[in-house]
């Protein structure tokens, strides 16, 4: 019975998070009400609060869903990266960026970032930080694969370099979501120029 209960709980959470993502994108984070999310998920508002204490936690749950899907999409590149370091890094980072606005609008991302910064010791902020760490580690593992192949220098510190690539991506992504008019192609072009310069140092 416990296995069935866990499956039912996971299914309710899945419905809640997908319903929240839809409402946040359509109406915006501020205008979305818990009752609306509950109705879409075919659950009571009380049930929502059994899983999430407030909308902020639901927003981070949507971020987590996005990151988990991005990590899964990036794994084939880690296991079988493109031939050069530059093409491999661009491909992985493009995977992150192409998925970034599937569930979350720029407005949603701004609220998620603000919540993580405003309450750094809160559970949702720690969760946000953990997700970033998992993405940075995937970049590191990509570099490890390239290093084993001989596509990057043998003495490269893949942990430090992986963090640097991800942190730079994160910084430019933050600027991208702050500027409503900036297009994704512009963000990608800026990152690709920087990756080209970096890869000349490590190949």
mmCIF file of C-alpha atoms in Angstrom:
data_model
loop_
_atom_site.group_PDB
_atom_site.id
_atom_site.type_symbol
_atom_site.label_atom_id
_atom_site.label_comp_id
_atom_site.label_asym_id
_atom_site.label_seq_id
_atom_site.Cartn_x
_atom_site.Cartn_y
_atom_site.Cartn_z
ATOM 1 C CA UNK A 1 0.000 0.000 0.000
ATOM 2 C CA UNK A 2 2.839 2.401 0.774
ATOM 3 C CA UNK A 3 4.082 2.028 -2.803
ATOM 4 C CA UNK A 4 0.655 2.936 -4.150
ATOM 5 C CA UNK A 5 0.432 5.963 -1.857
ATOM 6 C CA UNK A 6 3.833 7.166 -3.017
ATOM 7 C CA UNK A 7 2.786 6.825 -6.661
ATOM 8 C CA UNK A 8 -0.427 8.749 -5.962
ATOM 9 C CA UNK A 9 1.521 11.456 -4.144
ATOM 10 C CA UNK A 10 4.008 11.755 -7.012
ATOM 11 C CA UNK A 11 1.165 11.987 -9.527
ATOM 12 C CA UNK A 12 -0.553 14.741 -7.532
ATOM 13 C CA UNK A 13 2.690 16.683 -7.335
ATOM 14 C CA UNK A 14 3.282 16.261 -11.064
ATOM 15 C CA UNK A 15 -0.203 17.606 -11.816
ATOM 16 C CA UNK A 16 0.282 20.518 -9.432
ATOM 17 C CA UNK A 17 3.637 21.551 -10.882
ATOM 18 C CA UNK A 18 2.421 21.361 -14.478
ATOM 19 C CA UNK A 19 -0.728 23.294 -13.585
ATOM 20 C CA UNK A 20 1.371 25.926 -11.805
ATOM 21 C CA UNK A 21 3.692 26.236 -14.807
ATOM 22 C CA UNK A 22 0.732 26.808 -17.130
ATOM 23 C CA UNK A 23 -0.851 29.460 -14.894
ATOM 24 C CA UNK A 24 2.444 31.244 -14.166
ATOM 25 C CA UNK A 25 3.193 31.534 -17.883
ATOM 26 C CA UNK A 26 -0.310 32.647 -18.844
ATOM 27 C CA UNK A 27 -1.208 35.039 -16.036
ATOM 28 C CA UNK A 28 2.160 35.791 -14.450
ATOM 29 C CA UNK A 29 3.405 34.793 -11.027
ATOM 30 C CA UNK A 30 1.823 37.656 -9.085
ATOM 31 C CA UNK A 31 -1.666 37.261 -10.558
ATOM 32 C CA UNK A 32 -1.850 33.492 -10.228
ATOM 33 C CA UNK A 33 -3.846 32.196 -7.250
ATOM 34 C CA UNK A 34 -3.315 28.872 -5.514
ATOM 35 C CA UNK A 35 -7.020 28.122 -5.951
ATOM 36 C CA UNK A 36 -6.656 28.391 -9.737
ATOM 37 C CA UNK A 37 -3.711 26.011 -9.765
ATOM 38 C CA UNK A 38 -5.598 23.555 -7.578
ATOM 39 C CA UNK A 39 -8.641 23.645 -9.838
ATOM 40 C CA UNK A 40 -6.565 22.961 -12.947
ATOM 41 C CA UNK A 41 -4.828 20.062 -11.184
ATOM 42 C CA UNK A 42 -8.275 18.798 -10.027
ATOM 43 C CA UNK A 43 -7.270 19.052 -6.387
ATOM 44 C CA UNK A 44 -8.396 21.125 -3.436
ATOM 45 C CA UNK A 45 -6.469 24.199 -2.329
ATOM 46 C CA UNK A 46 -5.872 22.429 0.979
ATOM 47 C CA UNK A 47 -4.135 19.603 -0.832
ATOM 48 C CA UNK A 48 -1.816 22.092 -2.525
ATOM 49 C CA UNK A 49 -0.728 23.398 0.871
ATOM 50 C CA UNK A 50 0.030 19.850 1.976
ATOM 51 C CA UNK A 51 2.836 19.856 -0.576
ATOM 52 C CA UNK A 52 3.823 23.503 -0.971
ATOM 53 C CA UNK A 53 3.595 26.225 1.661
ATOM 54 C CA UNK A 54 3.261 29.083 -0.836
ATOM 55 C CA UNK A 55 3.499 30.006 -4.507
ATOM 56 C CA UNK A 56 7.228 30.574 -4.259
ATOM 57 C CA UNK A 57 7.812 26.917 -3.473
ATOM 58 C CA UNK A 58 5.646 25.938 -6.422
ATOM 59 C CA UNK A 59 7.667 28.242 -8.657
ATOM 60 C CA UNK A 60 10.911 26.572 -7.575
ATOM 61 C CA UNK A 61 9.262 23.199 -8.213
ATOM 62 C CA UNK A 62 8.641 24.358 -11.790
ATOM 63 C CA UNK A 63 12.302 25.424 -12.031
ATOM 64 C CA UNK A 64 13.287 21.967 -10.759
ATOM 65 C CA UNK A 65 11.122 20.275 -13.390
ATOM 66 C CA UNK A 66 12.780 22.386 -16.074
ATOM 67 C CA UNK A 67 16.287 21.613 -14.808
ATOM 68 C CA UNK A 68 15.663 17.872 -14.526
ATOM 69 C CA UNK A 69 14.498 17.767 -18.134
ATOM 70 C CA UNK A 70 17.484 19.836 -19.245
ATOM 71 C CA UNK A 71 19.898 17.539 -17.416
ATOM 72 C CA UNK A 72 18.340 14.507 -19.081
ATOM 73 C CA UNK A 73 18.592 16.163 -22.496
ATOM 74 C CA UNK A 74 22.249 17.009 -21.876
ATOM 75 C CA UNK A 75 23.355 13.503 -20.920
ATOM 76 C CA UNK A 76 23.781 12.182 -24.488
ATOM 77 C CA UNK A 77 26.117 15.103 -25.189
ATOM 78 C CA UNK A 78 28.138 14.308 -22.071
ATOM 79 C CA UNK A 79 28.435 10.649 -23.026
ATOM 80 C CA UNK A 80 29.134 11.299 -26.724
ATOM 81 C CA UNK A 81 30.233 14.924 -27.147
ATOM 82 C CA UNK A 82 30.778 16.620 -30.509
ATOM 83 C CA UNK A 83 34.303 16.530 -31.883
ATOM 84 C CA UNK A 84 35.687 19.845 -30.628
ATOM 85 C CA UNK A 85 35.504 21.498 -27.223
ATOM 86 C CA UNK A 86 33.885 24.590 -28.692
ATOM 87 C CA UNK A 87 31.135 22.682 -30.506
ATOM 88 C CA UNK A 88 30.520 20.467 -27.467
ATOM 89 C CA UNK A 89 30.221 23.370 -25.016
ATOM 90 C CA UNK A 90 27.977 25.310 -27.394
ATOM 91 C CA UNK A 91 25.738 22.279 -27.890
ATOM 92 C CA UNK A 92 25.313 21.690 -24.149
ATOM 93 C CA UNK A 93 24.687 25.344 -23.306
ATOM 94 C CA UNK A 94 22.241 25.617 -26.220
ATOM 95 C CA UNK A 95 20.348 22.689 -24.710
ATOM 96 C CA UNK A 96 19.989 24.668 -21.477
ATOM 97 C CA UNK A 97 18.935 27.882 -23.187
ATOM 98 C CA UNK A 98 16.513 26.320 -25.670
ATOM 99 C CA UNK A 99 14.568 24.797 -22.782
ATOM 100 C CA UNK A 100 14.730 27.799 -20.454
ATOM 101 C CA UNK A 101 11.439 29.364 -21.545
ATOM 102 C CA UNK A 102 9.439 26.165 -22.094
ATOM 103 C CA UNK A 103 7.799 26.333 -18.668
ATOM 104 C CA UNK A 104 8.909 29.718 -17.360
ATOM 105 C CA UNK A 105 8.542 33.192 -18.806
ATOM 106 C CA UNK A 106 11.131 35.887 -18.200
ATOM 107 C CA UNK A 107 8.825 37.299 -15.522
ATOM 108 C CA UNK A 108 8.706 33.914 -13.792
ATOM 109 C CA UNK A 109 12.491 33.633 -13.837
ATOM 110 C CA UNK A 110 12.816 37.103 -12.326
ATOM 111 C CA UNK A 111 10.571 36.116 -9.437
ATOM 112 C CA UNK A 112 12.445 32.858 -8.877
ATOM 113 C CA UNK A 113 15.820 34.612 -8.867
ATOM 114 C CA UNK A 114 14.571 37.379 -6.584
ATOM 115 C CA UNK A 115 13.156 34.887 -4.092
ATOM 116 C CA UNK A 116 16.416 32.940 -3.999
ATOM 117 C CA UNK A 117 18.427 36.130 -3.393
ATOM 118 C CA UNK A 118 16.037 37.685 -0.864
ATOM 119 C CA UNK A 119 15.934 34.613 1.399
ATOM 120 C CA UNK A 120 19.236 32.772 0.881
ATOM 121 C CA UNK A 121 18.677 30.449 3.851
ATOM 122 C CA UNK A 122 15.154 29.439 2.862
ATOM 123 C CA UNK A 123 14.447 25.957 1.543
ATOM 124 C CA UNK A 124 13.516 27.248 -1.914
ATOM 125 C CA UNK A 125 16.754 29.260 -2.176
ATOM 126 C CA UNK A 126 18.843 26.238 -1.217
ATOM 127 C CA UNK A 127 16.954 24.171 -3.776
ATOM 128 C CA UNK A 128 17.674 26.778 -6.450
ATOM 129 C CA UNK A 129 21.383 26.697 -5.572
ATOM 130 C CA UNK A 130 21.426 22.883 -5.683
ATOM 131 C CA UNK A 131 19.923 22.900 -9.172
ATOM 132 C CA UNK A 132 22.569 25.342 -10.409
ATOM 133 C CA UNK A 133 25.255 23.095 -8.907
ATOM 134 C CA UNK A 134 23.909 20.092 -10.817
ATOM 135 C CA UNK A 135 24.047 22.007 -14.095
ATOM 136 C CA UNK A 136 27.593 23.196 -13.397
ATOM 137 C CA UNK A 137 28.605 19.619 -12.627
ATOM 138 C CA UNK A 138 27.169 18.438 -15.941
ATOM 139 C CA UNK A 139 29.388 20.977 -17.718
ATOM 140 C CA UNK A 140 32.324 19.580 -15.738
ATOM 141 C CA UNK A 141 31.486 16.039 -16.799
ATOM 142 C CA UNK A 142 31.312 17.161 -20.428
ATOM 143 C CA UNK A 143 34.821 18.580 -20.059
ATOM 144 C CA UNK A 144 35.948 15.310 -18.480
ATOM 145 C CA UNK A 145 34.687 13.432 -21.542
ATOM 146 C CA UNK A 146 36.505 15.838 -23.838
ATOM 147 C CA UNK A 147 39.668 15.517 -21.755
ATOM 148 C CA UNK A 148 39.588 11.719 -21.967
ATOM 149 C CA UNK A 149 39.299 12.026 -25.733
ATOM 150 C CA UNK A 150 42.212 14.446 -25.885
ATOM 151 C CA UNK A 151 40.081 17.334 -27.148
ATOM 152 C CA UNK A 152 41.151 19.605 -24.251
ATOM 153 C CA UNK A 153 44.407 19.941 -22.362
ATOM 154 C CA UNK A 154 45.267 17.117 -19.975
ATOM 155 C CA UNK A 155 46.119 19.580 -17.198
ATOM 156 C CA UNK A 156 42.792 21.435 -17.411
ATOM 157 C CA UNK A 157 40.996 21.779 -14.051
ATOM 158 C CA UNK A 158 37.598 20.628 -15.300
ATOM 159 C CA UNK A 159 35.838 21.428 -11.999
ATOM 160 C CA UNK A 160 36.976 25.052 -11.986
ATOM 161 C CA UNK A 161 36.496 25.501 -15.719
ATOM 162 C CA UNK A 162 33.071 23.866 -15.669
ATOM 163 C CA UNK A 163 31.942 26.222 -12.920
ATOM 164 C CA UNK A 164 33.335 29.183 -14.823
ATOM 165 C CA UNK A 165 31.452 28.279 -18.007
ATOM 166 C CA UNK A 166 28.201 27.707 -16.146
ATOM 167 C CA UNK A 167 28.544 30.798 -13.941
ATOM 168 C CA UNK A 168 29.192 32.934 -17.021
ATOM 169 C CA UNK A 169 26.141 31.429 -18.728
ATOM 170 C CA UNK A 170 24.081 32.074 -15.607
ATOM 171 C CA UNK A 171 25.201 35.701 -15.444
ATOM 172 C CA UNK A 172 24.347 36.399 -19.068
ATOM 173 C CA UNK A 173 21.067 34.519 -18.699
ATOM 174 C CA UNK A 174 20.205 36.753 -15.733
ATOM 175 C CA UNK A 175 20.817 39.811 -17.884
ATOM 176 C CA UNK A 176 18.695 38.236 -20.618
ATOM 177 C CA UNK A 177 15.673 37.737 -18.360
ATOM 178 C CA UNK A 178 16.052 41.258 -16.941
ATOM 179 C CA UNK A 179 15.771 42.758 -20.437
ATOM 180 C CA UNK A 180 12.337 41.874 -21.812
ATOM 181 C CA UNK A 181 13.297 42.863 -25.346
ATOM 182 C CA UNK A 182 16.496 40.832 -25.622
ATOM 183 C CA UNK A 183 16.182 37.853 -27.967
ATOM 184 C CA UNK A 184 17.540 34.379 -27.271
ATOM 185 C CA UNK A 185 19.637 34.523 -30.440
ATOM 186 C CA UNK A 186 21.457 37.568 -29.048
ATOM 187 C CA UNK A 187 22.249 35.735 -25.812
ATOM 188 C CA UNK A 188 23.524 32.705 -27.722
ATOM 189 C CA UNK A 189 25.690 34.830 -29.982
ATOM 190 C CA UNK A 190 27.353 36.508 -27.018
ATOM 191 C CA UNK A 191 28.042 33.204 -25.317
ATOM 192 C CA UNK A 192 29.385 31.602 -28.489
ATOM 193 C CA UNK A 193 31.887 34.447 -28.932
ATOM 194 C CA UNK A 194 33.100 33.966 -25.375
ATOM 195 C CA UNK A 195 33.275 30.179 -25.726
ATOM 196 C CA UNK A 196 35.391 30.568 -28.854
ATOM 197 C CA UNK A 197 37.899 32.686 -26.939
ATOM 198 C CA UNK A 198 37.954 30.330 -23.963
ATOM 199 C CA UNK A 199 38.355 27.209 -26.070
ATOM 200 C CA UNK A 200 41.423 28.641 -27.771
ATOM 201 C CA UNK A 201 43.061 28.512 -24.329
ATOM 202 C CA UNK A 202 42.170 24.930 -23.460
ATOM 203 C CA UNK A 203 42.224 22.945 -26.711
#
